[in-house]
CSV table of N, CA and C in Angstrom, one decimal:
chain,number,residue,atom,x,y,z
A,12,MET,N,83.3,119.4,89.7
A,12,MET,CA,82.8,117.7,90.3
A,12,MET,C,84.5,117.2,89.6
A,13,THR,N,85.3,117.8,88.9
A,13,THR,CA,86.4,117.8,88.7
A,13,THR,C,87.5,118.1,90.0
A,14,LYS,N,86.8,118.5,90.9
A,14,LYS,CA,88.0,118.9,91.5
A,14,LYS,C,87.6,117.6,92.7
A,15,ILE,N,86.3,117.3,93.3
A,15,ILE,CA,85.6,116.2,93.8
A,15,ILE,C,86.9,114.9,93.7
A,16,LEU,N,86.3,114.5,92.4
A,16,LEU,CA,87.0,113.5,91.3
A,16,LEU,C,88.4,113.5,92.0
A,17,LEU,N,89.3,114.7,91.6
A,17,LEU,CA,90.7,114.7,91.9
A,17,LEU,C,90.8,114.6,93.5
A,18,SER,N,89.9,115.3,94.5
A,18,SER,CA,90.5,115.6,95.9
A,18,SER,C,91.1,113.4,96.3
A,19,LEU,N,89.4,112.8,95.6
A,19,LEU,CA,89.0,111.5,96.2
A,19,LEU,C,90.2,110.6,95.4
A,20,HIS,N,90.8,111.2,94.9
A,20,HIS,CA,92.4,110.5,93.6
A,20,HIS,C,93.1,110.6,94.6
A,21,VAL,N,93.8,111.9,95.0
A,21,VAL,CA,94.3,112.4,95.6
A,21,VAL,C,94.5,111.6,97.1
A,22,LEU,N,93.5,111.1,97.9
A,22,LEU,CA,93.3,110.7,99.2
A,22,LEU,C,93.1,109.3,99.1
A,23,ALA,N,92.9,108.7,97.8
A,23,ALA,CA,93.2,107.5,97.9
A,23,ALA,C,94.3,106.8,97.1
A,24,ALA,N,95.4,107.4,97.0
A,24,ALA,CA,96.5,107.2,96.6
A,24,ALA,C,96.8,107.6,98.2
A,25,ILE,N,97.0,108.3,98.2
A,25,ILE,CA,97.5,108.7,100.1
A,25,ILE,C,97.3,107.1,100.6
A,26,ILE,N,96.0,106.9,101.1
A,26,ILE,CA,95.2,106.8,102.3
A,26,ILE,C,95.8,104.6,101.8
A,27,ALA,N,96.0,104.3,100.7
A,27,ALA,CA,95.9,102.7,99.9
A,27,ALA,C,97.3,102.8,99.6
A,28,ILE,N,97.8,103.4,99.0
A,28,ILE,CA,99.2,103.0,98.3
A,28,ILE,C,100.4,103.4,99.2
A,29,GLY,N,100.2,104.6,99.8
A,29,GLY,CA,101.2,104.5,101.4
A,29,GLY,C,101.4,103.9,102.0
A,30,PRO,N,100.0,102.7,102.7
A,30,PRO,CA,100.0,101.9,103.7
A,30,PRO,C,101.0,100.5,103.5
A,31,VAL,N,100.9,100.5,101.6
A,31,VAL,CA,101.4,99.1,100.8
A,31,VAL,C,102.6,99.6,100.5
A,32,THR,N,103.5,100.6,100.5
A,32,THR,CA,104.7,100.8,100.4
A,32,THR,C,105.6,100.5,101.4
A,33,VAL,N,104.6,101.4,102.7
A,33,VAL,CA,105.8,101.6,103.9
A,33,VAL,C,105.7,100.0,104.2
A,34,ALA,N,104.7,99.2,104.0
A,34,ALA,CA,104.4,98.0,104.8
A,34,ALA,C,105.7,97.1,104.2
A,35,ALA,N,105.8,96.8,102.5
A,35,ALA,CA,106.1,96.1,101.5
A,35,ALA,C,107.3,96.1,102.1
A,36,SER,N,108.1,97.7,102.7
A,36,SER,CA,109.6,98.1,102.6
A,36,SER,C,109.7,97.2,103.7
A,37,MET,N,109.1,97.7,104.6
A,37,MET,CA,109.4,97.0,106.3
A,37,MET,C,108.8,95.4,106.2
A,38,PHE,N,108.6,94.7,105.3
A,38,PHE,CA,108.7,92.8,105.3
A,38,PHE,C,110.0,92.9,105.1
A,39,PRO,N,110.6,92.9,104.2
A,39,PRO,CA,111.5,92.0,103.9
A,39,PRO,C,112.7,92.3,105.4
A,40,PRO,N,112.9,93.2,106.1
A,40,PRO,CA,113.8,93.2,107.6
A,40,PRO,C,113.0,92.6,108.3
A,41,ALA,N,112.1,92.8,108.2
A,41,ALA,CA,110.9,92.4,109.7
A,41,ALA,C,111.1,90.8,109.7
A,42,ALA,N,111.1,90.3,108.5
A,42,ALA,CA,110.7,88.4,108.1
A,42,ALA,C,112.6,88.3,108.2
A,43,ARG,N,113.4,88.5,108.3
A,43,ARG,CA,114.6,88.4,108.8
A,43,ARG,C,115.4,88.4,109.9
A,44,ARG,N,114.7,89.1,110.6
A,44,ARG,CA,114.9,89.3,112.4
A,44,ARG,C,114.3,88.6,112.9
A,45,ALA,N,112.5,87.7,112.4
A,45,ALA,CA,111.7,87.0,112.8
A,45,ALA,C,112.1,85.6,113.4
A,46,ALA,N,112.0,85.6,114.8
A,46,ALA,CA,112.3,83.5,115.5
A,46,ALA,C,111.0,83.2,114.5
A,47,PRO,N,111.0,82.4,114.5
A,47,PRO,CA,110.2,81.2,113.7
A,47,PRO,C,109.1,81.1,114.3
A,48,THR,N,109.0,81.3,115.6
A,48,THR,CA,107.7,81.1,116.7
A,48,THR,C,106.8,82.4,116.8
A,49,ASP,N,107.7,83.5,116.8
A,49,ASP,CA,107.2,84.7,116.5
A,49,ASP,C,106.7,85.5,115.2
A,50,VAL,N,106.0,85.3,114.1
A,50,VAL,CA,105.8,85.7,112.9
A,50,VAL,C,104.4,86.9,112.9
A,51,GLY,N,104.4,87.2,114.1
A,51,GLY,CA,103.2,88.3,114.4
A,51,GLY,C,103.1,89.8,113.4
A,52,THR,N,104.2,90.4,113.3
A,52,THR,CA,104.7,91.6,112.7
A,52,THR,C,104.8,91.4,111.0
A,53,VAL,N,105.4,89.7,110.9
A,53,VAL,CA,105.6,89.5,109.8
A,53,VAL,C,104.4,89.4,108.9
A,54,ALA,N,103.6,88.6,110.0
A,54,ALA,CA,101.8,88.2,109.2
A,54,ALA,C,101.4,89.6,109.8
A,55,LEU,N,101.4,90.5,110.2
A,55,LEU,CA,100.5,91.8,110.1
A,55,LEU,C,100.9,92.7,108.9
A,56,LEU,N,102.4,92.9,108.7
A,56,LEU,CA,103.0,93.6,108.0
A,56,LEU,C,102.4,93.2,106.1
A,57,HIS,N,102.6,91.8,105.3
A,57,HIS,CA,101.7,90.6,104.6
A,57,HIS,C,100.3,91.0,104.7
A,58,ARG,N,99.7,91.0,105.9
A,58,ARG,CA,98.0,92.2,105.7
A,58,ARG,C,97.6,93.2,105.0
A,59,ILE,N,98.6,93.9,105.9
A,59,ILE,CA,98.6,95.4,105.7
A,59,ILE,C,98.8,95.6,103.6
A,60,CYS,N,99.7,94.5,103.3
A,60,CYS,CA,99.9,94.6,101.9
A,60,CYS,C,98.8,93.9,100.9
A,61,ARG,N,98.1,93.1,101.5
A,61,ARG,CA,96.9,92.5,100.5
A,61,ARG,C,95.8,93.4,100.8
A,62,VAL,N,95.6,93.7,102.3
A,62,VAL,CA,94.6,94.4,102.1
A,62,VAL,C,94.2,95.7,101.3
A,63,TYR,N,95.3,96.4,101.5
A,63,TYR,CA,95.2,98.3,101.2
A,63,TYR,C,96.0,97.6,99.5
A,64,ALA,N,96.5,96.7,98.7
A,64,ALA,CA,96.6,96.3,97.4
A,64,ALA,C,95.3,96.5,97.1
A,65,GLY,N,94.2,96.2,97.5
A,65,GLY,CA,92.9,95.6,97.2
A,65,GLY,C,91.7,97.3,97.3
A,66,VAL,N,92.2,98.1,98.2
A,66,VAL,CA,91.6,99.1,98.6
A,66,VAL,C,92.4,100.0,97.6
A,67,GLY,N,93.4,99.7,96.9
A,67,GLY,CA,94.4,100.7,96.1
A,67,GLY,C,93.7,100.7,94.9
A,68,LEU,N,92.8,99.8,94.7
A,68,LEU,CA,92.2,99.1,93.1
A,68,LEU,C,91.5,100.5,93.0
A,69,THR,N,91.0,101.6,93.8
A,69,THR,CA,89.9,102.2,93.9
A,69,THR,C,90.9,103.8,93.5
A,70,VAL,N,92.3,103.6,93.2
A,70,VAL,CA,93.3,105.0,93.2
A,70,VAL,C,92.9,105.1,91.5
A,71,PRO,N,93.6,104.0,90.8
A,71,PRO,CA,93.3,103.7,88.8
A,71,PRO,C,91.9,104.1,88.6
A,72,LEU,N,90.8,104.0,89.4
A,72,LEU,CA,89.3,104.2,88.6
A,72,LEU,C,89.3,105.4,89.4
A,73,LEU,N,89.6,106.5,90.7
A,73,LEU,CA,89.4,107.7,90.2
A,73,LEU,C,89.9,107.8,89.9
A,74,GLY,N,91.1,107.7,89.0
A,74,GLY,CA,92.3,108.7,88.1
A,74,GLY,C,91.2,109.0,86.8
A,75,PHE,N,91.1,107.5,86.5
A,75,PHE,CA,90.3,107.1,85.2
A,75,PHE,C,89.0,108.4,85.3
A,76,ALA,N,88.2,108.5,85.7
A,76,ALA,CA,87.1,109.4,86.6
A,76,ALA,C,87.6,110.8,86.3
A,77,THR,N,88.7,110.9,86.7
A,77,THR,CA,89.6,111.9,87.2
A,77,THR,C,90.1,112.6,85.8
A,78,ALA,N,90.7,111.9,85.2
A,78,ALA,CA,90.8,112.5,83.7
A,78,ALA,C,90.4,112.6,82.8
A,79,ALA,N,89.3,111.6,82.7
A,79,ALA,CA,88.7,111.7,81.9
A,79,ALA,C,87.4,113.1,81.8
A,80,ALA,N,87.5,113.6,83.0
A,80,ALA,CA,86.6,114.6,83.7
A,80,ALA,C,87.3,116.2,83.4
A,81,MET,N,88.6,115.5,83.1
A,81,MET,CA,89.4,117.2,82.3
A,81,MET,C,89.8,117.1,81.1
A,82,GLY,N,89.9,115.7,80.7
A,82,GLY,CA,89.5,115.4,79.0
A,82,GLY,C,91.0,115.7,78.6
A,83,VAL,N,91.7,114.4,79.3
A,83,VAL,CA,93.3,114.6,79.4
A,83,VAL,C,93.3,113.3,79.3
A,84,LEU,N,92.5,112.4,78.7
A,84,LEU,CA,92.6,110.9,78.6
A,84,LEU,C,94.2,110.7,77.5
A,85,GLY,N,93.5,111.4,76.4
A,85,GLY,CA,95.0,111.1,76.1
A,85,GLY,C,96.3,111.8,75.9
A,86,SER,N,96.3,111.9,76.6
A,86,SER,CA,97.9,112.7,76.9
A,86,SER,C,98.9,111.8,77.5
A,87,GLY,N,99.9,112.5,77.2
A,87,GLY,CA,101.5,111.5,77.1
A,87,GLY,C,101.8,110.5,78.6
A,88,TRP,N,101.8,111.9,79.6
A,88,TRP,CA,102.2,112.2,80.6
A,88,TRP,C,101.3,111.0,81.1
A,89,LEU,N,100.0,111.1,80.8
A,89,LEU,CA,98.8,110.0,81.7
A,89,LEU,C,98.9,108.6,81.0
A,90,VAL,N,99.4,108.5,80.1
A,90,VAL,CA,99.2,106.9,79.5
A,90,VAL,C,100.7,106.4,80.0
A,91,THR,N,102.4,107.1,80.0
A,91,THR,CA,102.9,106.7,80.7
A,91,THR,C,102.5,106.2,82.3
A,92,SER,N,102.2,107.2,83.1
A,92,SER,CA,101.1,107.3,84.2
A,92,SER,C,100.6,105.9,84.4
A,93,ILE,N,99.5,105.4,83.4
A,93,ILE,CA,98.9,104.3,83.6
A,93,ILE,C,99.7,103.1,83.0
A,94,ALA,N,100.6,103.2,82.6
A,94,ALA,CA,101.8,102.3,82.4
A,94,ALA,C,102.4,101.6,83.3
A,95,LEU,N,102.9,102.6,84.2
A,95,LEU,CA,103.8,102.4,85.3
A,95,LEU,C,102.8,101.7,86.5
A,96,THR,N,101.6,102.9,86.3
A,96,THR,CA,100.9,101.9,87.2
A,96,THR,C,100.4,100.0,87.3
A,97,ALA,N,99.9,100.2,86.0
A,97,ALA,CA,99.3,98.6,85.7
A,97,ALA,C,101.2,98.2,86.2
A,98,ALA,N,102.4,98.5,85.6
A,98,ALA,CA,103.6,97.5,85.9
A,98,ALA,C,103.8,97.5,87.2
A,99,ALA,N,103.5,98.8,88.1
A,99,ALA,CA,104.0,98.1,89.5
A,99,ALA,C,102.6,97.1,90.2
A,100,ALA,N,101.4,97.4,89.7
A,100,ALA,CA,100.5,96.4,90.0
A,100,ALA,C,100.6,95.1,90.1
A,101,GLY,N,101.3,94.5,88.9
A,101,GLY,CA,101.6,93.5,87.8
A,101,GLY,C,103.2,92.7,88.9
A,102,ILE,N,103.8,93.8,89.7
A,102,ILE,CA,104.9,93.6,90.3
A,102,ILE,C,104.8,93.1,92.3
A,103,LEU,N,103.9,93.7,92.0
A,103,LEU,CA,103.3,93.9,93.6
A,103,LEU,C,102.1,92.3,93.5
A,104,ILE,N,101.9,92.2,92.3
A,104,ILE,CA,100.9,90.8,92.0
A,104,ILE,C,101.5,89.9,91.9
A,105,ALA,N,102.4,89.8,91.0
A,105,ALA,CA,103.3,88.9,90.7
A,105,ALA,C,104.4,88.0,91.5
A,106,PHE,N,105.2,88.8,92.2
A,106,PHE,CA,106.1,89.0,93.0
A,106,PHE,C,106.3,89.3,94.6
A,107,VAL,N,105.8,90.3,94.8
A,107,VAL,CA,105.8,90.6,96.5
A,107,VAL,C,104.8,90.3,97.2
A,108,LEU,N,103.9,90.1,96.5
A,108,LEU,CA,102.5,89.6,97.9
A,108,LEU,C,103.0,87.9,97.7
A,109,PRO,N,103.1,87.0,96.9
A,109,PRO,CA,103.7,86.0,96.8
A,109,PRO,C,105.0,85.6,96.8
A,110,ARG,N,106.1,86.2,97.5
A,110,ARG,CA,107.0,85.9,98.2
A,110,ARG,C,107.0,86.5,99.5
A,111,GLN,N,106.1,87.6,99.9
A,111,GLN,CA,105.8,87.3,101.1
A,111,GLN,C,105.1,86.3,101.9
A,112,GLU,N,104.3,85.7,100.6
A,112,GLU,CA,103.2,84.7,101.4
A,112,GLU,C,104.3,84.0,101.4
A,113,GLU,N,105.3,83.0,100.9
A,113,GLU,CA,106.3,81.7,101.0
A,113,GLU,C,107.5,82.2,102.4
A,114,LEU,N,107.6,83.4,101.9
A,114,LEU,CA,108.7,83.4,103.2
A,114,LEU,C,107.8,83.3,104.9
A,115,LEU,N,106.5,83.3,105.2
A,115,LEU,CA,105.3,84.0,106.1
A,115,LEU,C,105.6,82.1,106.0
A,116,GLY,N,105.1,81.6,105.5
A,116,GLY,CA,105.0,80.5,105.4
A,116,GLY,C,106.1,79.3,105.6
A,117,GLN,N,106.7,80.0,105.7
A,117,GLN,CA,108.7,79.4,106.2
A,117,GLN,C,109.0,79.5,107.7
A,118,LEU,N,108.5,80.6,107.7
A,118,LEU,CA,108.4,81.3,109.3
A,118,LEU,C,107.5,79.8,110.3
A,119,LYS,N,106.1,80.2,109.5
A,119,LYS,CA,105.0,79.3,110.4
A,119,LYS,C,105.5,78.5,110.7
A,120,GLU,N,106.0,77.4,109.6
A,120,GLU,CA,106.5,76.3,109.8
A,120,GLU,C,107.8,76.2,110.5
A,121,GLU,N,108.4,77.2,111.3
A,121,GLU,CA,109.3,77.3,111.9
A,121,GLU,C,110.5,76.7,111.4
A,122,GLN,N,110.5,77.4,109.9
A,122,GLN,CA,112.0,77.3,109.4
A,122,GLN,C,112.6,78.3,109.2
A,123,GLY,N,113.9,78.8,109.2
A,123,GLY,CA,114.3,80.0,109.0
A,123,GLY,C,114.3,80.7,107.7
A,124,VAL,N,114.5,82.2,107.8
A,124,VAL,CA,114.1,82.6,105.9
A,124,VAL,C,115.6,82.8,105.6
A,125,ASP,N,116.2,82.5,104.5
A,125,ASP,CA,117.4,83.0,103.7
A,125,ASP,C,117.3,84.4,103.3
A,126,ARG,N,118.4,85.2,103.2
A,126,ARG,CA,118.8,86.2,102.8
A,126,ARG,C,118.6,86.6,101.2
A,127,ALA,N,119.0,85.2,101.4
A,127,ALA,CA,118.4,85.6,99.6
A,127,ALA,C,116.9,85.8,99.0
A,128,GLY,N,116.1,85.4,100.0
A,128,GLY,CA,115.0,84.9,99.6
A,128,GLY,C,114.6,86.8,99.8
A,129,THR,N,115.0,87.0,101.2
A,129,THR,CA,114.3,88.6,101.5
A,129,THR,C,115.0,89.7,100.2
A,130,ALA,N,116.8,89.4,100.6
A,130,ALA,CA,116.7,90.3,99.8
A,130,ALA,C,115.9,90.7,98.4
A,131,ARG,N,115.6,89.5,97.4
A,131,ARG,CA,114.9,89.5,95.8
A,131,ARG,C,114.0,90.4,96.7
A,132,LEU,N,113.5,90.0,97.8
A,132,LEU,CA,111.9,90.5,98.1
A,132,LEU,C,112.3,91.8,98.1
A,133,ALA,N,113.2,92.0,98.3
A,133,ALA,CA,113.2,93.6,99.2
A,133,ALA,C,113.7,94.6,97.4
A,134,MET,N,114.5,93.8,96.4
A,134,MET,CA,114.7,94.2,95.3
A,134,MET,C,113.0,94.5,94.3
A,135,PHE,N,112.6,93.7,94.7
A,135,PHE,CA,110.9,93.9,94.1
A,135,PHE,C,110.2,95.0,94.7
A,136,THR,N,109.9,95.2,96.1
A,136,THR,CA,109.6,95.9,96.6
A,136,THR,C,110.5,97.6,96.2
A,137,GLY,N,111.5,97.4,96.2
A,137,GLY,CA,112.0,98.7,95.5
A,137,GLY,C,111.8,99.0,94.4
A,138,VAL,N,111.6,98.5,93.6
A,138,VAL,CA,110.8,98.5,92.0
A,138,VAL,C,109.3,98.9,92.3
A,139,PHE,N,108.7,98.6,92.7
A,139,PHE,CA,107.7,98.7,92.9
A,139,PHE,C,107.2,100.0,93.6
A,140,ASN,N,108.5,100.6,94.8
A,140,ASN,CA,107.8,101.7,95.3
A,140,ASN,C,108.9,102.9,94.3
A,141,LEU,N,109.7,102.4,93.7
A,141,LEU,CA,110.0,103.4,92.4
A,141,LEU,C,109.0,103.6,91.4
A,142,LEU,N,108.7,102.8,91.0
A,142,LEU,CA,107.5,103.3,89.9
A,142,LEU,C,106.2,103.7,90.8
A,143,TRP,N,105.7,103.6,92.1
A,143,TRP,CA,104.8,104.8,92.7
A,143,TRP,C,105.5,105.8,92.7
A,144,ALA,N,106.2,106.2,93.1
A,144,ALA,CA,107.6,107.6,93.0
A,144,ALA,C,107.3,108.6,91.9
A,145,THR,N,107.6,107.3,90.4
A,145,THR,CA,107.7,107.7,89.1
A,145,THR,C,106.3,108.7,88.8
A,146,VAL,N,105.4,107.6,89.3
A,146,VAL,CA,103.6,107.7,88.8
A,146,VAL,C,102.8,109.5,90.0
A,147,THR,N,103.8,109.4,90.8
A,147,THR,CA,103.5,110.6,92.0
A,147,THR,C,104.0,111.7,90.9
A,148,VAL,N,105.4,111.6,90.7
A,148,VAL,CA,105.9,112.8,90.0
A,148,VAL,C,105.2,113.2,88.7
A,149,LEU,N,105.1,112.5,88.0
A,149,LEU,CA,103.7,112.6,87.0
A,149,LEU,C,102.7,113.2,87.2
A,150,MET,N,102.3,112.8,88.1
A,150,MET,CA,101.0,113.1,88.6
A,150,MET,C,101.1,114.6,89.1
A,151,ILE,N,102.0,115.2,89.3
A,151,ILE,CA,103.2,116.5,90.0
A,151,ILE,C,103.5,117.4,89.3
A,152,VAL,N,104.1,117.6,88.0
A,152,VAL,CA,104.7,118.1,86.9
A,152,VAL,C,104.0,117.5,85.8
A,153,ARG,N,103.2,116.8,85.6
A,153,ARG,CA,102.6,117.1,84.1
A,153,ARG,C,103.0,117.7,83.2
A,154,PRO,N,103.8,116.8,81.9
A,154,PRO,CA,104.1,117.8,81.0
A,154,PRO,C,102.8,118.6,80.2
A,155,GLY,N,102.6,119.4,80.2
A,155,GLY,CA,101.7,120.4,79.5
A,155,GLY,C,100.7,120.9,80.8
A,156,SER,N,101.4,121.1,81.7
A,156,SER,CA,100.4,121.4,82.5
A,156,SER,C,100.1,122.7,82.2
A,157,THR,N,98.2,123.1,82.7
A,157,THR,CA,97.8,124.4,82.8
A,157,THR,C,98.0,125.0,84.3
A,158,THR,N,98.6,124.3,85.2
A,158,THR,CA,98.6,125.1,86.8
A,158,THR,C,99.7,125.9,86.9
A,159,GLY,N,100.6,126.0,86.1
A,159,GLY,CA,101.7,126.7,85.9
A,159,GLY,C,102.6,126.2,86.5
A,160,ALA,N,102.9,125.6,87.2
A,160,ALA,CA,103.6,125.2,88.4
A,160,ALA,C,105.1,124.0,87.3
């Protein structure tokens, strides 16, 4: 059962978190280049971020189930990963998605977007992506791992 849960957890991370990190990274430059009358690409990138953020909720749920099955819920690397995952989710919900909506709204109202706004969004997106990269490394390296890797 552990192998099935772990496989589902990894697949969920790849399928759900991957698109969010890529689309969120593409959003700021796409918003800068977008003509106020052509917001299709920017709207699509925002929709990908929103939808896959919701789908991404399966990642920690499957992660908790996997950790419980493996008996590692109290491990330091896992607690750290949980905290970093919560921080990444908080940044996505509090900073990335609202700023995307704000910039998309400006474009839909045929206003231009300012470089400072897209730069701030890019910064928050970078922090979000860095947190997920750190969690990924922790999941692979796992201090005290019995995999021999």
